[in-house]
Amino acid sequence: MQNKNHRQQFRLESIIRSVRAMSVEVQTEYLKMQNEKESNARSYPRHFPLVISKAHGVKITDTEGRVFYDCLAGAGTLALGHNHDTVVNAIRDVLDQQIPLHTLDLATPLKLSYMQELFSILPAEMRDIAKIQFCGPTGADAVEAAIKLVKHATGGKSILAFQGGYHGSTQATMSMSGNLSKKQHLQSLLPDVHFLPFPYKYRCPFGVGEGMTARLSAQYIENLLDDCESGIAAPCGVIVETVQGEGGAIPADIEWLKELRRITAERSIPLIIDEVQTGIGRTGRMFSFEHAGIIPDVIICSKAVGGSLPMSVVIYREELDQWQPGAHTGTFRGNQLAMAAGLATLRYIREQDVLHNVHLRSEQFMNQLNALKERYAEIGDVRGRGLMIGVEVVDPMGRKDRLGHYLPNGALAESIQRECFKNGLIVELGGRHSAVVRFLPPLNITEQETNAILAIFEKSVAEAIALATSAC
């Protein structure tokens, strides 16, 4: 009997090995086809060579059966993680009720319910004076719409943006983004865009750091706007992220945000807050600008606002609504599935007090990452707001900047990312020289899942540093 059981176990293990071998072969073929046929513009597959077969919550499974913790979460789109029951059921309801999937900008009961829910989460001071523009599927289209909106309303010419900012990859949105590598060979970018210094305390643009960074930035902006020889034509708006995402999870100083609102309000310059990645709970408030207690003129939303499906909107003060019918349109601005998923997500976050979980998990991340920073000189800075967290990787063997900080080490950050992937964790890079490891987990991630993610990250950091040391 023992020999029979042994033979059965051997056959089972042989079958499992055969299935795994077939899965590896199938995945290799999929990746080969993608490599041969998909555009060179693809990015994520270059860092994460896998073929996803299923996903739920914070975990995804590839066709080989490997399981990964996903701290990319659709670049922040998946507020509740993959295939949350609330979202899936909302989508099923649309299909079962034969609600039209595509309605342009025509009204449906679902659309009106979605609008009511979205307006209900606005600060009280804005609810009764706001209007909404439904845009195309991407955040970039909403950014474009916002810029057109303020140009129509003000007659201004210039756009003021910030160094290190990111607003999309269209011609116009790239014009307002700090990243040079993606636009240096493009012609005819949006004219009259001028860049201001962002209060990046760790790499202070003024070379002073600490509390002076934000103060000098605000003073610089106010002086520029009041200088009749500034060389900048009357601005139609200022666009800013309260936490620079692709720029490296850099949170703006709260007092600086208040000053920026005062400066723009006193000069009747519309303040545009890009909430594409920060919005809908990511920073611990429904909108990230709420941390500063300010009211912007324009709010740009996408990603999580559609509950994981394509959606973007612009919410703005009603006095800015000066454009004519058809001034900004888009075929897919009536995505009913996205409205259903978005409505379900907004309600779930509110009813289940998900924002409280964001605060708890943020504290957990920050405490453990800062402890890791104390052990490894290669970790220069840990920062972020809510569950939008960045770890800046540096070269402790190299020279220091004017503030005494070691320079960014993009090569080591990339090595850490690779080791994370090998160990079952997906994290993205960002910031200058791609030297910032970024965490964007689902907002409902648990304490146990967070511990598991941080354990993998710590292991991967140690392995990457060991590899770098052995290579020297």
PDB file of C-alpha atoms in Angstrom, residues 119-411:
ATOM      1  CA  PHE A 119     -20.726  65.903  -6.102  1.00  0.00           C
ATOM      2  CA  SER A 120     -21.524  64.614  -2.610  1.00  0.00           C
ATOM      3  CA  ILE A 121     -17.853  63.956  -1.853  1.00  0.00           C
ATOM      4  CA  LEU A 122     -16.765  67.462  -2.817  1.00  0.00           C
ATOM      5  CA  PRO A 123     -16.008  69.916  -0.012  1.00  0.00           C
ATOM      6  CA  ALA A 124     -19.234  71.623   1.087  1.00  0.00           C
ATOM      7  CA  GLU A 125     -18.055  75.008  -0.218  1.00  0.00           C
ATOM      8  CA  MET A 126     -17.818  73.628  -3.755  1.00  0.00           C
ATOM      9  CA  ARG A 127     -20.874  71.379  -4.102  1.00  0.00           C
ATOM     10  CA  ASP A 128     -23.366  74.069  -5.077  1.00  0.00           C
ATOM     11  CA  ILE A 129     -21.022  76.033  -7.351  1.00  0.00           C
ATOM     12  CA  ALA A 130     -19.504  73.167  -9.341  1.00  0.00           C
ATOM     13  CA  LYS A 131     -20.148  71.775 -12.806  1.00  0.00           C
ATOM     14  CA  ILE A 132     -18.783  68.626 -14.401  1.00  0.00           C
ATOM     15  CA  GLN A 133     -17.398  67.832 -17.855  1.00  0.00           C
ATOM     16  CA  PHE A 134     -17.252  64.184 -18.888  1.00  0.00           C
ATOM     17  CA  CYS A 135     -14.189  63.607 -21.051  1.00  0.00           C
ATOM     18  CA  GLY A 136     -12.586  60.743 -22.955  1.00  0.00           C
ATOM     19  CA  PRO A 137     -11.250  57.640 -21.202  1.00  0.00           C
ATOM     20  CA  THR A 138      -7.857  58.972 -20.112  1.00  0.00           C
ATOM     21  CA  GLY A 139      -6.661  61.496 -17.582  1.00  0.00           C
ATOM     22  CA  ALA A 140      -4.704  63.243 -20.323  1.00  0.00           C
ATOM     23  CA  ASP A 141      -7.938  64.113 -22.126  1.00  0.00           C
ATOM     24  CA  ALA A 142      -9.331  65.660 -18.948  1.00  0.00           C
ATOM     25  CA  VAL A 143      -6.137  67.701 -18.555  1.00  0.00           C
ATOM     26  CA  GLU A 144      -6.527  68.929 -22.126  1.00  0.00           C
ATOM     27  CA  ALA A 145     -10.150  69.842 -21.417  1.00  0.00           C
ATOM     28  CA  ALA A 146      -9.175  71.729 -18.252  1.00  0.00           C
ATOM     29  CA  ILE A 147      -6.605  73.815 -20.115  1.00  0.00           C
ATOM     30  CA  LYS A 148      -9.092  74.648 -22.877  1.00  0.00           C
ATOM     31  CA  LEU A 149     -11.676  75.524 -20.224  1.00  0.00           C
ATOM     32  CA  VAL A 150      -9.522  78.107 -18.442  1.00  0.00           C
ATOM     33  CA  LYS A 151      -8.259  79.586 -21.702  1.00  0.00           C
ATOM     34  CA  HIS A 152     -11.846  80.142 -22.848  1.00  0.00           C
ATOM     35  CA  ALA A 153     -12.855  81.606 -19.508  1.00  0.00           C
ATOM     36  CA  THR A 154      -9.917  83.918 -18.833  1.00  0.00           C
ATOM     37  CA  GLY A 155      -8.543  84.847 -22.237  1.00  0.00           C
ATOM     38  CA  GLY A 156      -5.124  84.237 -20.703  1.00  0.00           C
ATOM     39  CA  LYS A 157      -2.226  82.894 -22.680  1.00  0.00           C
ATOM     40  CA  SER A 158       0.345  81.178 -20.496  1.00  0.00           C
ATOM     41  CA  ILE A 159       0.102  77.978 -18.468  1.00  0.00           C
ATOM     42  CA  LEU A 160       2.191  77.684 -15.324  1.00  0.00           C
ATOM     43  CA  ALA A 161       3.251  74.134 -14.436  1.00  0.00           C
ATOM     44  CA  PHE A 162       5.847  72.647 -12.090  1.00  0.00           C
ATOM     45  CA  GLN A 163       9.221  71.015 -12.454  1.00  0.00           C
ATOM     46  CA  GLY A 164       8.899  67.288 -11.863  1.00  0.00           C
ATOM     47  CA  GLY A 165       5.178  67.271 -12.649  1.00  0.00           C
ATOM     48  CA  TYR A 166       3.428  64.761 -14.882  1.00  0.00           C
ATOM     49  CA  HIS A 167       0.091  65.330 -16.601  1.00  0.00           C
ATOM     50  CA  GLY A 168       0.008  62.829 -19.483  1.00  0.00           C
ATOM     51  CA  SER A 169       1.692  61.830 -22.730  1.00  0.00           C
ATOM     52  CA  THR A 170      -0.269  63.726 -25.384  1.00  0.00           C
ATOM     53  CA  GLN A 171       1.435  66.661 -27.073  1.00  0.00           C
ATOM     54  CA  ALA A 172      -0.243  69.227 -24.830  1.00  0.00           C
ATOM     55  CA  THR A 173      -0.014  67.318 -21.543  1.00  0.00           C
ATOM     56  CA  MET A 174       3.600  66.372 -22.173  1.00  0.00           C
ATOM     57  CA  SER A 175       4.286  70.057 -22.759  1.00  0.00           C
ATOM     58  CA  MET A 176       3.218  70.666 -19.160  1.00  0.00           C
ATOM     59  CA  SER A 177       5.193  67.727 -17.737  1.00  0.00           C
ATOM     60  CA  GLY A 178       8.727  67.946 -16.442  1.00  0.00           C
ATOM     61  CA  ASN A 179      10.103  64.761 -17.986  1.00  0.00           C
ATOM     62  CA  LEU A 180      12.510  65.741 -20.767  1.00  0.00           C
ATOM     63  CA  SER A 181      13.360  62.361 -22.262  1.00  0.00           C
ATOM     64  CA  LYS A 182       9.854  61.790 -23.634  1.00  0.00           C
ATOM     65  CA  LYS A 183       9.482  65.149 -25.337  1.00  0.00           C
ATOM     66  CA  GLN A 184      12.928  66.326 -26.353  1.00  0.00           C
ATOM     67  CA  HIS A 185      12.514  65.122 -29.960  1.00  0.00           C
ATOM     68  CA  LEU A 186       8.929  66.330 -30.405  1.00  0.00           C
ATOM     69  CA  GLN A 187       8.102  69.430 -32.388  1.00  0.00           C
ATOM     70  CA  SER A 188       5.270  71.939 -31.885  1.00  0.00           C
ATOM     71  CA  LEU A 189       4.605  71.320 -28.228  1.00  0.00           C
ATOM     72  CA  LEU A 190       1.981  73.506 -26.551  1.00  0.00           C
ATOM     73  CA  PRO A 191       3.446  77.041 -26.454  1.00  0.00           C
ATOM     74  CA  ASP A 192       3.533  79.429 -23.498  1.00  0.00           C
ATOM     75  CA  VAL A 193       4.087  76.770 -20.835  1.00  0.00           C
ATOM     76  CA  HIS A 194       6.378  77.951 -18.043  1.00  0.00           C
ATOM     77  CA  PHE A 195       7.791  75.812 -15.249  1.00  0.00           C
ATOM     78  CA  LEU A 196       7.929  76.783 -11.587  1.00  0.00           C
ATOM     79  CA  PRO A 197      10.011  75.227  -8.784  1.00  0.00           C
ATOM     80  CA  PHE A 198       8.136  72.519  -6.869  1.00  0.00           C
ATOM     81  CA  PRO A 199       8.839  72.283  -3.109  1.00  0.00           C
ATOM     82  CA  TYR A 200      10.922  69.099  -3.325  1.00  0.00           C
ATOM     83  CA  LYS A 201      12.493  69.334   0.122  1.00  0.00           C
ATOM     84  CA  TYR A 202      14.951  66.437  -0.224  1.00  0.00           C
ATOM     85  CA  ARG A 203      16.356  67.825  -3.507  1.00  0.00           C
ATOM     86  CA  CYS A 204      15.607  71.490  -2.884  1.00  0.00           C
ATOM     87  CA  PRO A 205      15.721  73.481  -6.165  1.00  0.00           C
ATOM     88  CA  PHE A 206      17.160  76.415  -4.215  1.00  0.00           C
ATOM     89  CA  GLY A 207      19.836  74.350  -2.503  1.00  0.00           C
ATOM     90  CA  VAL A 208      18.670  75.117   1.040  1.00  0.00           C
ATOM     91  CA  GLY A 209      16.173  72.413   2.055  1.00  0.00           C
ATOM     92  CA  GLU A 210      14.103  71.952   5.203  1.00  0.00           C
ATOM     93  CA  GLY A 211      11.371  74.545   5.800  1.00  0.00           C
ATOM     94  CA  MET A 212      12.911  77.098   3.460  1.00  0.00           C
ATOM     95  CA  THR A 213      12.137  75.129   0.282  1.00  0.00           C
ATOM     96  CA  ALA A 214       8.382  75.718   0.368  1.00  0.00           C
ATOM     97  CA  ARG A 215       8.753  79.310   1.539  1.00  0.00           C
ATOM     98  CA  LEU A 216      11.183  80.248  -1.230  1.00  0.00           C
ATOM     99  CA  SER A 217       9.046  78.515  -3.861  1.00  0.00           C
ATOM    100  CA  ALA A 218       5.955  80.496  -2.831  1.00  0.00           C
ATOM    101  CA  GLN A 219       7.899  83.762  -2.760  1.00  0.00           C
ATOM    102  CA  TYR A 220       9.393  83.016  -6.173  1.00  0.00           C
ATOM    103  CA  ILE A 221       5.947  82.369  -7.682  1.00  0.00           C
ATOM    104  CA  GLU A 222       4.411  85.497  -6.175  1.00  0.00           C
ATOM    105  CA  ASN A 223       7.298  87.663  -7.347  1.00  0.00           C
ATOM    106  CA  LEU A 224       7.110  86.203 -10.861  1.00  0.00           C
ATOM    107  CA  LEU A 225       3.396  86.951 -11.136  1.00  0.00           C
ATOM    108  CA  ASP A 226       3.887  90.528  -9.953  1.00  0.00           C
ATOM    109  CA  ASP A 227       6.984  91.263 -12.026  1.00  0.00           C
ATOM    110  CA  CYS A 228       6.098  93.373 -15.079  1.00  0.00           C
ATOM    111  CA  GLU A 229       9.373  92.193 -16.651  1.00  0.00           C
ATOM    112  CA  SER A 230       8.913  88.479 -15.912  1.00  0.00           C
ATOM    113  CA  GLY A 231       8.672  87.688 -19.622  1.00  0.00           C
ATOM    114  CA  ILE A 232       5.544  85.585 -19.043  1.00  0.00           C
ATOM    115  CA  ALA A 233       2.263  86.663 -20.590  1.00  0.00           C
ATOM    116  CA  ALA A 234      -0.879  86.758 -18.451  1.00  0.00           C
ATOM    117  CA  PRO A 235      -1.463  83.163 -17.274  1.00  0.00           C
ATOM    118  CA  CYS A 236      -4.778  81.435 -17.814  1.00  0.00           C
ATOM    119  CA  GLY A 237      -4.094  78.917 -15.069  1.00  0.00           C
ATOM    120  CA  VAL A 238      -1.683  77.144 -12.741  1.00  0.00           C
ATOM    121  CA  ILE A 239      -1.708  73.327 -12.855  1.00  0.00           C
ATOM    122  CA  VAL A 240      -0.242  71.279 -10.011  1.00  0.00           C
ATOM    123  CA  GLU A 241      -0.225  67.831  -8.395  1.00  0.00           C
ATOM    124  CA  THR A 242      -0.420  67.981  -4.599  1.00  0.00           C
ATOM    125  CA  VAL A 243       1.718  64.847  -4.610  1.00  0.00           C
ATOM    126  CA  GLN A 244       3.914  64.383  -7.658  1.00  0.00           C
ATOM    127  CA  GLY A 245       3.348  60.777  -8.668  1.00  0.00           C
ATOM    128  CA  GLU A 246       5.547  59.937 -11.635  1.00  0.00           C
ATOM    129  CA  GLY A 247       7.895  62.623 -10.320  1.00  0.00           C
ATOM    130  CA  GLY A 248       8.747  60.379  -7.376  1.00  0.00           C
ATOM    131  CA  ALA A 249       5.904  60.482  -4.803  1.00  0.00           C
ATOM    132  CA  ILE A 250       6.850  63.987  -3.674  1.00  0.00           C
ATOM    133  CA  PRO A 251       4.206  65.550  -1.403  1.00  0.00           C
ATOM    134  CA  ALA A 252       3.754  69.300  -1.561  1.00  0.00           C
ATOM    135  CA  ASP A 253       4.118  71.137   1.728  1.00  0.00           C
ATOM    136  CA  ILE A 254       0.657  71.859   3.175  1.00  0.00           C
ATOM    137  CA  GLU A 255       1.428  75.509   3.965  1.00  0.00           C
ATOM    138  CA  TRP A 256       2.831  75.906   0.456  1.00  0.00           C
ATOM    139  CA  LEU A 257      -0.472  74.696  -1.013  1.00  0.00           C
ATOM    140  CA  LYS A 258      -2.328  77.243   1.080  1.00  0.00           C
ATOM    141  CA  GLU A 259       0.011  79.967  -0.146  1.00  0.00           C
ATOM    142  CA  LEU A 260      -0.388  78.860  -3.760  1.00  0.00           C
ATOM    143  CA  ARG A 261      -4.160  79.106  -3.383  1.00  0.00           C
ATOM    144  CA  ARG A 262      -3.871  82.576  -1.845  1.00  0.00           C
ATOM    145  CA  ILE A 263      -1.482  83.796  -4.538  1.00  0.00           C
ATOM    146  CA  THR A 264      -3.652  82.559  -7.421  1.00  0.00           C
ATOM    147  CA  ALA A 265      -6.948  83.664  -5.862  1.00  0.00           C
ATOM    148  CA  GLU A 266      -5.713  87.208  -5.233  1.00  0.00           C
ATOM    149  CA  ARG A 267      -4.751  87.501  -8.897  1.00  0.00           C
ATOM    150  CA  SER A 268      -7.872  85.725 -10.277  1.00  0.00           C
ATOM    151  CA  ILE A 269      -5.766  82.947 -11.798  1.00  0.00           C
ATOM    152  CA  PRO A 270      -7.582  79.584 -11.903  1.00  0.00           C
ATOM    153  CA  LEU A 271      -5.869  76.939  -9.776  1.00  0.00           C
ATOM    154  CA  ILE A 272      -6.078  73.521 -11.446  1.00  0.00           C
ATOM    155  CA  ILE A 273      -5.435  70.511  -9.207  1.00  0.00           C
ATOM    156  CA  ASP A 274      -4.491  67.343 -11.101  1.00  0.00           C
ATOM    157  CA  GLU A 275      -6.117  64.593  -9.004  1.00  0.00           C
ATOM    158  CA  VAL A 276      -5.720  61.879 -11.659  1.00  0.00           C
ATOM    159  CA  GLN A 277      -3.577  59.717  -9.385  1.00  0.00           C
ATOM    160  CA  THR A 278      -4.105  61.333  -5.982  1.00  0.00           C
ATOM    161  CA  GLY A 279      -7.900  61.484  -6.118  1.00  0.00           C
ATOM    162  CA  ILE A 280     -10.560  59.206  -4.626  1.00  0.00           C
ATOM    163  CA  GLY A 281      -8.869  58.329  -1.357  1.00  0.00           C
ATOM    164  CA  ARG A 282      -5.304  57.659  -2.453  1.00  0.00           C
ATOM    165  CA  THR A 283      -3.788  60.172   0.010  1.00  0.00           C
ATOM    166  CA  GLY A 284      -6.212  59.513   2.867  1.00  0.00           C
ATOM    167  CA  ARG A 285      -8.787  62.124   1.853  1.00  0.00           C
ATOM    168  CA  MET A 286     -11.216  61.840  -1.044  1.00  0.00           C
ATOM    169  CA  PHE A 287      -9.312  64.654  -2.770  1.00  0.00           C
ATOM    170  CA  SER A 288      -5.706  65.339  -1.923  1.00  0.00           C
ATOM    171  CA  PHE A 289      -6.161  69.128  -1.796  1.00  0.00           C
ATOM    172  CA  GLU A 290      -8.436  68.646   1.238  1.00  0.00           C
ATOM    173  CA  HIS A 291      -5.344  68.111   3.411  1.00  0.00           C
ATOM    174  CA  ALA A 292      -4.616  71.819   2.950  1.00  0.00           C
ATOM    175  CA  GLY A 293      -8.219  72.931   3.448  1.00  0.00           C
ATOM    176  CA  ILE A 294      -8.237  74.772   0.112  1.00  0.00           C
ATOM    177  CA  ILE A 295     -10.818  74.960  -2.666  1.00  0.00           C
ATOM    178  CA  PRO A 296      -9.374  74.878  -6.207  1.00  0.00           C
ATOM    179  CA  ASP A 297     -11.069  76.276  -9.279  1.00  0.00           C
ATOM    180  CA  VAL A 298     -10.652  73.115 -11.347  1.00  0.00           C
ATOM    181  CA  ILE A 299     -10.261  69.452 -10.345  1.00  0.00           C
ATOM    182  CA  ILE A 300      -9.080  66.831 -12.834  1.00  0.00           C
ATOM    183  CA  CYS A 301     -10.039  63.206 -12.054  1.00  0.00           C
ATOM    184  CA  SER A 302      -9.423  59.875 -13.724  1.00  0.00           C
ATOM    185  CA  LYS A 303      -8.040  56.435 -12.761  1.00  0.00           C
ATOM    186  CA  ALA A 304      -9.938  55.423  -9.582  1.00  0.00           C
ATOM    187  CA  VAL A 305     -12.903  57.679 -10.374  1.00  0.00           C
ATOM    188  CA  GLY A 306     -14.073  55.031 -12.866  1.00  0.00           C
ATOM    189  CA  GLY A 307     -13.779  52.175 -10.396  1.00  0.00           C
ATOM    190  CA  SER A 308     -11.001  50.518 -12.495  1.00  0.00           C
ATOM    191  CA  LEU A 309     -12.627  51.218 -15.889  1.00  0.00           C
ATOM    192  CA  PRO A 310     -11.786  54.073 -18.319  1.00  0.00           C
ATOM    193  CA  MET A 311     -13.197  57.388 -17.128  1.00  0.00           C
ATOM    194  CA  SER A 312     -12.086  60.984 -16.756  1.00  0.00           C
ATOM    195  CA  VAL A 313     -13.884  64.120 -15.639  1.00  0.00           C
ATOM    196  CA  VAL A 314     -13.229  67.782 -14.958  1.00  0.00           C
ATOM    197  CA  ILE A 315     -15.043  69.444 -12.060  1.00  0.00           C
ATOM    198  CA  TYR A 316     -14.903  73.226 -11.927  1.00  0.00           C
ATOM    199  CA  ARG A 317     -16.466  76.432 -10.637  1.00  0.00           C
ATOM    200  CA  GLU A 318     -19.565  77.258 -12.651  1.00  0.00           C
ATOM    201  CA  GLU A 319     -18.350  80.753 -13.600  1.00  0.00           C
ATOM    202  CA  LEU A 320     -15.634  79.119 -15.719  1.00  0.00           C
ATOM    203  CA  ASP A 321     -18.245  77.394 -17.893  1.00  0.00           C
ATOM    204  CA  GLN A 322     -17.854  79.847 -20.748  1.00  0.00           C
ATOM    205  CA  TRP A 323     -17.329  77.532 -23.684  1.00  0.00           C
ATOM    206  CA  GLN A 324     -19.838  76.646 -26.404  1.00  0.00           C
ATOM    207  CA  PRO A 325     -21.605  73.309 -27.089  1.00  0.00           C
ATOM    208  CA  GLY A 326     -19.176  70.816 -28.566  1.00  0.00           C
ATOM    209  CA  ALA A 327     -16.109  72.804 -27.451  1.00  0.00           C
ATOM    210  CA  HIS A 328     -14.695  69.618 -25.955  1.00  0.00           C
ATOM    211  CA  THR A 329     -16.142  66.246 -26.887  1.00  0.00           C
ATOM    212  CA  GLY A 330     -15.161  62.586 -26.871  1.00  0.00           C
ATOM    213  CA  THR A 331     -16.889  59.500 -28.206  1.00  0.00           C
ATOM    214  CA  PHE A 332     -16.407  57.500 -25.008  1.00  0.00           C
ATOM    215  CA  ARG A 333     -17.459  60.155 -22.505  1.00  0.00           C
ATOM    216  CA  GLY A 334     -20.618  58.158 -21.741  1.00  0.00           C
ATOM    217  CA  ASN A 335     -19.062  54.889 -20.520  1.00  0.00           C
ATOM    218  CA  GLN A 336     -21.884  53.433 -18.422  1.00  0.00           C
ATOM    219  CA  LEU A 337     -19.870  50.488 -17.129  1.00  0.00           C
ATOM    220  CA  ALA A 338     -17.264  52.892 -15.775  1.00  0.00           C
ATOM    221  CA  MET A 339     -19.980  55.007 -14.164  1.00  0.00           C
ATOM    222  CA  ALA A 340     -21.451  51.932 -12.489  1.00  0.00           C
ATOM    223  CA  ALA A 341     -18.038  50.733 -11.302  1.00  0.00           C
ATOM    224  CA  GLY A 342     -17.119  54.244 -10.187  1.00  0.00           C
ATOM    225  CA  LEU A 343     -20.387  54.744  -8.328  1.00  0.00           C
ATOM    226  CA  ALA A 344     -19.958  51.411  -6.529  1.00  0.00           C
ATOM    227  CA  THR A 345     -16.368  52.269  -5.615  1.00  0.00           C
ATOM    228  CA  LEU A 346     -17.226  55.740  -4.292  1.00  0.00           C
ATOM    229  CA  ARG A 347     -20.037  54.350  -2.147  1.00  0.00           C
ATOM    230  CA  TYR A 348     -17.917  51.500  -0.821  1.00  0.00           C
ATOM    231  CA  ILE A 349     -15.076  53.836   0.184  1.00  0.00           C
ATOM    232  CA  ARG A 350     -17.534  56.083   2.010  1.00  0.00           C
ATOM    233  CA  GLU A 351     -19.682  53.396   3.641  1.00  0.00           C
ATOM    234  CA  GLN A 352     -16.823  51.104   4.698  1.00  0.00           C
ATOM    235  CA  ASP A 353     -14.601  53.927   5.978  1.00  0.00           C
ATOM    236  CA  VAL A 354     -11.787  52.894   3.666  1.00  0.00           C
ATOM    237  CA  LEU A 355     -10.016  56.196   4.295  1.00  0.00           C
ATOM    238  CA  HIS A 356      -9.366  55.103   7.889  1.00  0.00           C
ATOM    239  CA  ASN A 357      -7.634  52.014   6.539  1.00  0.00           C
ATOM    240  CA  VAL A 358      -5.531  54.217   4.250  1.00  0.00           C
ATOM    241  CA  HIS A 359      -4.268  56.125   7.306  1.00  0.00           C
ATOM    242  CA  LEU A 360      -3.464  52.912   9.202  1.00  0.00           C
ATOM    243  CA  ARG A 361      -1.684  51.224   6.317  1.00  0.00           C
ATOM    244  CA  SER A 362       0.165  54.428   5.424  1.00  0.00           C
ATOM    245  CA  GLU A 363       1.540  54.618   8.957  1.00  0.00           C
ATOM    246  CA  GLN A 364       2.501  50.949   8.769  1.00  0.00           C
ATOM    247  CA  PHE A 365       4.342  51.458   5.467  1.00  0.00           C
ATOM    248  CA  MET A 366       6.105  54.610   6.608  1.00  0.00           C
ATOM    249  CA  ASN A 367       7.224  53.197   9.967  1.00  0.00           C
ATOM    250  CA  GLN A 368       8.715  50.046   8.480  1.00  0.00           C
ATOM    251  CA  LEU A 369      10.274  51.788   5.487  1.00  0.00           C
ATOM    252  CA  ASN A 370      11.856  54.411   7.721  1.00  0.00           C
ATOM    253  CA  ALA A 371      13.224  51.619   9.912  1.00  0.00           C
ATOM    254  CA  LEU A 372      14.695  50.089   6.756  1.00  0.00           C
ATOM    255  CA  LYS A 373      16.196  53.466   5.888  1.00  0.00           C
ATOM    256  CA  GLU A 374      18.058  53.449   9.194  1.00  0.00           C
ATOM    257  CA  ARG A 375      19.684  50.131   8.277  1.00  0.00           C
ATOM    258  CA  TYR A 376      20.627  50.867   4.672  1.00  0.00           C
ATOM    259  CA  ALA A 377      22.523  53.950   3.556  1.00  0.00           C
ATOM    260  CA  GLU A 378      21.275  53.176   0.046  1.00  0.00           C
ATOM    261  CA  ILE A 379      17.819  54.425   1.047  1.00  0.00           C
ATOM    262  CA  GLY A 380      18.071  58.199   1.028  1.00  0.00           C
ATOM    263  CA  ASP A 381      14.479  59.290   1.588  1.00  0.00           C
ATOM    264  CA  VAL A 382      11.082  57.802   2.435  1.00  0.00           C
ATOM    265  CA  ARG A 383       8.121  60.039   1.662  1.00  0.00           C
ATOM    266  CA  GLY A 384       4.558  60.244   0.441  1.00  0.00           C
ATOM    267  CA  ARG A 385       1.021  60.843   1.607  1.00  0.00           C
ATOM    268  CA  GLY A 386      -1.511  58.131   2.333  1.00  0.00           C
ATOM    269  CA  LEU A 387      -0.877  55.097   0.120  1.00  0.00           C
ATOM    270  CA  MET A 388       1.160  57.028  -2.420  1.00  0.00           C
ATOM    271  CA  ILE A 389       4.648  56.272  -1.135  1.00  0.00           C
ATOM    272  CA  GLY A 390       8.151  56.613  -2.556  1.00  0.00           C
ATOM    273  CA  VAL A 391      11.570  55.320  -1.503  1.00  0.00           C
ATOM    274  CA  GLU A 392      14.434  57.267  -3.077  1.00  0.00           C
ATOM    275  CA  VAL A 393      17.478  55.074  -3.707  1.00  0.00           C
ATOM    276  CA  VAL A 394      20.920  56.700  -3.553  1.00  0.00           C
ATOM    277  CA  ASP A 395      24.587  55.876  -4.069  1.00  0.00           C
ATOM    278  CA  PRO A 396      26.344  56.083  -0.664  1.00  0.00           C
ATOM    279  CA  MET A 397      29.708  55.478  -2.345  1.00  0.00           C
ATOM    280  CA  GLY A 398      29.373  58.534  -4.585  1.00  0.00           C
ATOM    281  CA  ARG A 399      29.408  62.256  -4.043  1.00  0.00           C
ATOM    282  CA  LYS A 400      26.819  64.354  -2.241  1.00  0.00           C
ATOM    283  CA  ASP A 401      24.702  67.272  -3.442  1.00  0.00           C
ATOM    284  CA  ARG A 402      24.642  70.760  -1.933  1.00  0.00           C
ATOM    285  CA  LEU A 403      22.346  69.595   0.848  1.00  0.00           C
ATOM    286  CA  GLY A 404      24.624  66.705   1.814  1.00  0.00           C
ATOM    287  CA  HIS A 405      22.424  64.027   0.251  1.00  0.00           C
ATOM    288  CA  TYR A 406      23.879  61.267  -1.884  1.00  0.00           C
ATOM    289  CA  LEU A 407      22.912  61.374  -5.557  1.00  0.00           C
ATOM    290  CA  PRO A 408      20.083  59.257  -7.026  1.00  0.00           C
ATOM    291  CA  ASN A 409      20.993  55.694  -7.989  1.00  0.00           C
ATOM    292  CA  GLY A 410      18.677  54.589 -10.779  1.00  0.00           C
ATOM    293  CA  ALA A 411      20.680  51.431 -11.486  1.00  0.00           C
TER     294      ALA A 411
END
